[in-house]
């Protein structure tokens, strides 16, 4: 686990709080983080495209106002972060988040 500032400028161990209601989600699986962005990179026919980029809603956590996260680990050179949801009744020990989404905290 790194404690130094990463390429994206975020430091592992930093804590963030969602100050407003947003459409931000945390992903249960690392492989799901990039799925929504794949459609712009490749030109797949309709049904195949939906299958490849769909993320099951049961594998997401919708961030609510006041939720806090802590950066645990930097993955893919700072593009993805493994985060801990600082909540007593969190369903999972950690989630994944695209580094671009940290601007919403």
Short mmCIF file of C-alpha atoms in Angstrom, two decimals:
data_model
loop_
_atom_site.label_atom_id
_atom_site.label_comp_id
_atom_site.label_asym_id
_atom_site.label_seq_id
_atom_site.Cartn_x
_atom_site.Cartn_y
_atom_site.Cartn_z
CA UNK A 1 0.00 0.00 0.00
CA UNK A 2 1.44 3.32 -1.05
CA UNK A 3 1.24 6.38 1.13
CA UNK A 4 2.74 8.86 -1.29
CA UNK A 5 0.93 11.10 -3.69
CA UNK A 6 -0.02 9.22 -6.85
CA UNK A 7 -0.02 10.35 -10.46
CA UNK A 8 -3.56 11.69 -10.15
CA UNK A 9 -2.66 13.83 -7.14
CA UNK A 10 -4.61 11.83 -4.58
CA UNK A 11 -2.91 10.39 -1.50
CA UNK A 12 -3.75 6.92 -0.26
CA UNK A 13 -5.40 7.14 3.13
CA UNK A 14 -7.21 10.35 2.20
CA UNK A 15 -10.86 10.47 3.20
CA UNK A 16 -13.59 12.09 1.14
CA UNK A 17 -17.17 12.99 2.00
CA UNK A 18 -20.05 13.34 -0.49
CA UNK A 19 -21.37 16.82 0.24
CA UNK A 20 -24.30 16.62 -2.13
CA UNK A 21 -26.54 14.04 -3.71
CA UNK A 22 -25.01 12.76 -6.93
CA UNK A 23 -25.19 10.00 -9.48
CA UNK A 24 -21.83 8.68 -8.32
CA UNK A 25 -21.55 4.92 -7.81
CA UNK A 26 -18.98 2.60 -6.28
CA UNK A 27 -18.33 -0.68 -8.07
CA UNK A 28 -18.11 -4.07 -6.34
CA UNK A 29 -15.68 -5.42 -8.95
CA UNK A 30 -12.60 -3.82 -10.50
CA UNK A 31 -13.50 -5.13 -13.98
CA UNK A 32 -16.79 -3.20 -13.92
CA UNK A 33 -15.20 0.22 -13.42
CA UNK A 34 -14.21 0.71 -17.07
CA UNK A 35 -17.25 -0.92 -18.67
CA UNK A 36 -19.35 2.26 -19.09
CA UNK A 37 -16.45 3.97 -20.91
CA UNK A 38 -15.78 1.12 -23.36
CA UNK A 39 -18.60 2.03 -25.74
CA UNK A 40 -16.75 5.15 -26.85
CA UNK A 41 -13.57 3.20 -27.63
CA UNK A 42 -15.07 0.44 -29.77
CA UNK A 43 -17.87 0.23 -32.30
CA UNK A 44 -19.87 -2.87 -31.39
CA UNK A 45 -23.28 -3.80 -32.79
CA UNK A 46 -26.19 -2.98 -30.41
CA UNK A 47 -26.86 -6.17 -28.43
CA UNK A 48 -23.20 -7.16 -28.18
CA UNK A 49 -22.32 -3.67 -26.99
CA UNK A 50 -24.97 -3.73 -24.26
CA UNK A 51 -23.80 -7.12 -23.04
CA UNK A 52 -20.15 -6.06 -22.88
CA UNK A 53 -20.67 -2.76 -21.08
CA UNK A 54 -23.59 -3.59 -18.79
CA UNK A 55 -23.00 -3.62 -15.06
CA UNK A 56 -25.49 -5.44 -12.85
CA UNK A 57 -27.14 -2.90 -10.55
CA UNK A 58 -26.72 -5.35 -7.65
CA UNK A 59 -22.97 -4.86 -8.07
CA UNK A 60 -23.13 -1.10 -7.48
CA UNK A 61 -23.42 1.11 -4.44
CA UNK A 62 -25.10 4.47 -5.11
CA UNK A 63 -23.32 7.15 -3.08
CA UNK A 64 -25.62 9.16 -0.82
CA UNK A 65 -25.13 12.61 0.67
CA UNK A 66 -22.84 12.35 3.70
CA UNK A 67 -21.20 9.05 2.68
CA UNK A 68 -17.47 8.92 3.34
CA UNK A 69 -14.79 6.89 1.59
CA UNK A 70 -11.11 6.25 2.23
CA UNK A 71 -8.58 5.57 -0.53
CA UNK A 72 -6.95 2.20 0.16
CA UNK A 73 -5.02 1.28 -2.98
CA UNK A 74 -4.17 2.82 -6.35
CA UNK A 75 -4.63 0.57 -9.39
CA UNK A 76 -3.86 1.01 -13.09
CA UNK A 77 -1.42 3.88 -12.43
CA UNK A 78 -3.98 5.91 -10.49
CA UNK A 79 -6.90 5.48 -12.92
CA UNK A 80 -8.82 3.28 -10.48
CA UNK A 81 -8.89 3.35 -6.70
CA UNK A 82 -9.81 0.65 -4.25
CA UNK A 83 -11.83 2.43 -1.56
CA UNK A 84 -13.36 1.63 1.79
CA UNK A 85 -16.87 2.93 2.48
CA UNK A 86 -16.71 4.39 5.99
CA UNK A 87 -20.11 3.22 7.11
CA UNK A 88 -21.05 0.82 9.92
CA UNK A 89 -23.34 -1.39 7.88
CA UNK A 90 -21.40 -1.53 4.61
CA UNK A 91 -22.17 -4.70 2.64
CA UNK A 92 -18.61 -5.10 1.37
CA UNK A 93 -15.16 -4.50 2.84
CA UNK A 94 -14.11 -2.39 -0.18
CA UNK A 95 -15.29 -1.02 -3.52
CA UNK A 96 -13.69 0.39 -6.67
CA UNK A 97 -13.91 3.89 -8.08
CA UNK A 98 -12.69 5.66 -11.23
CA UNK A 99 -10.26 8.43 -10.22
CA UNK A 100 -12.22 10.97 -12.30
CA UNK A 101 -15.19 10.44 -9.97
CA UNK A 102 -13.28 11.77 -6.95
CA UNK A 103 -14.05 15.32 -8.11
CA UNK A 104 -17.64 14.70 -6.98
CA UNK A 105 -16.51 14.34 -3.36
#
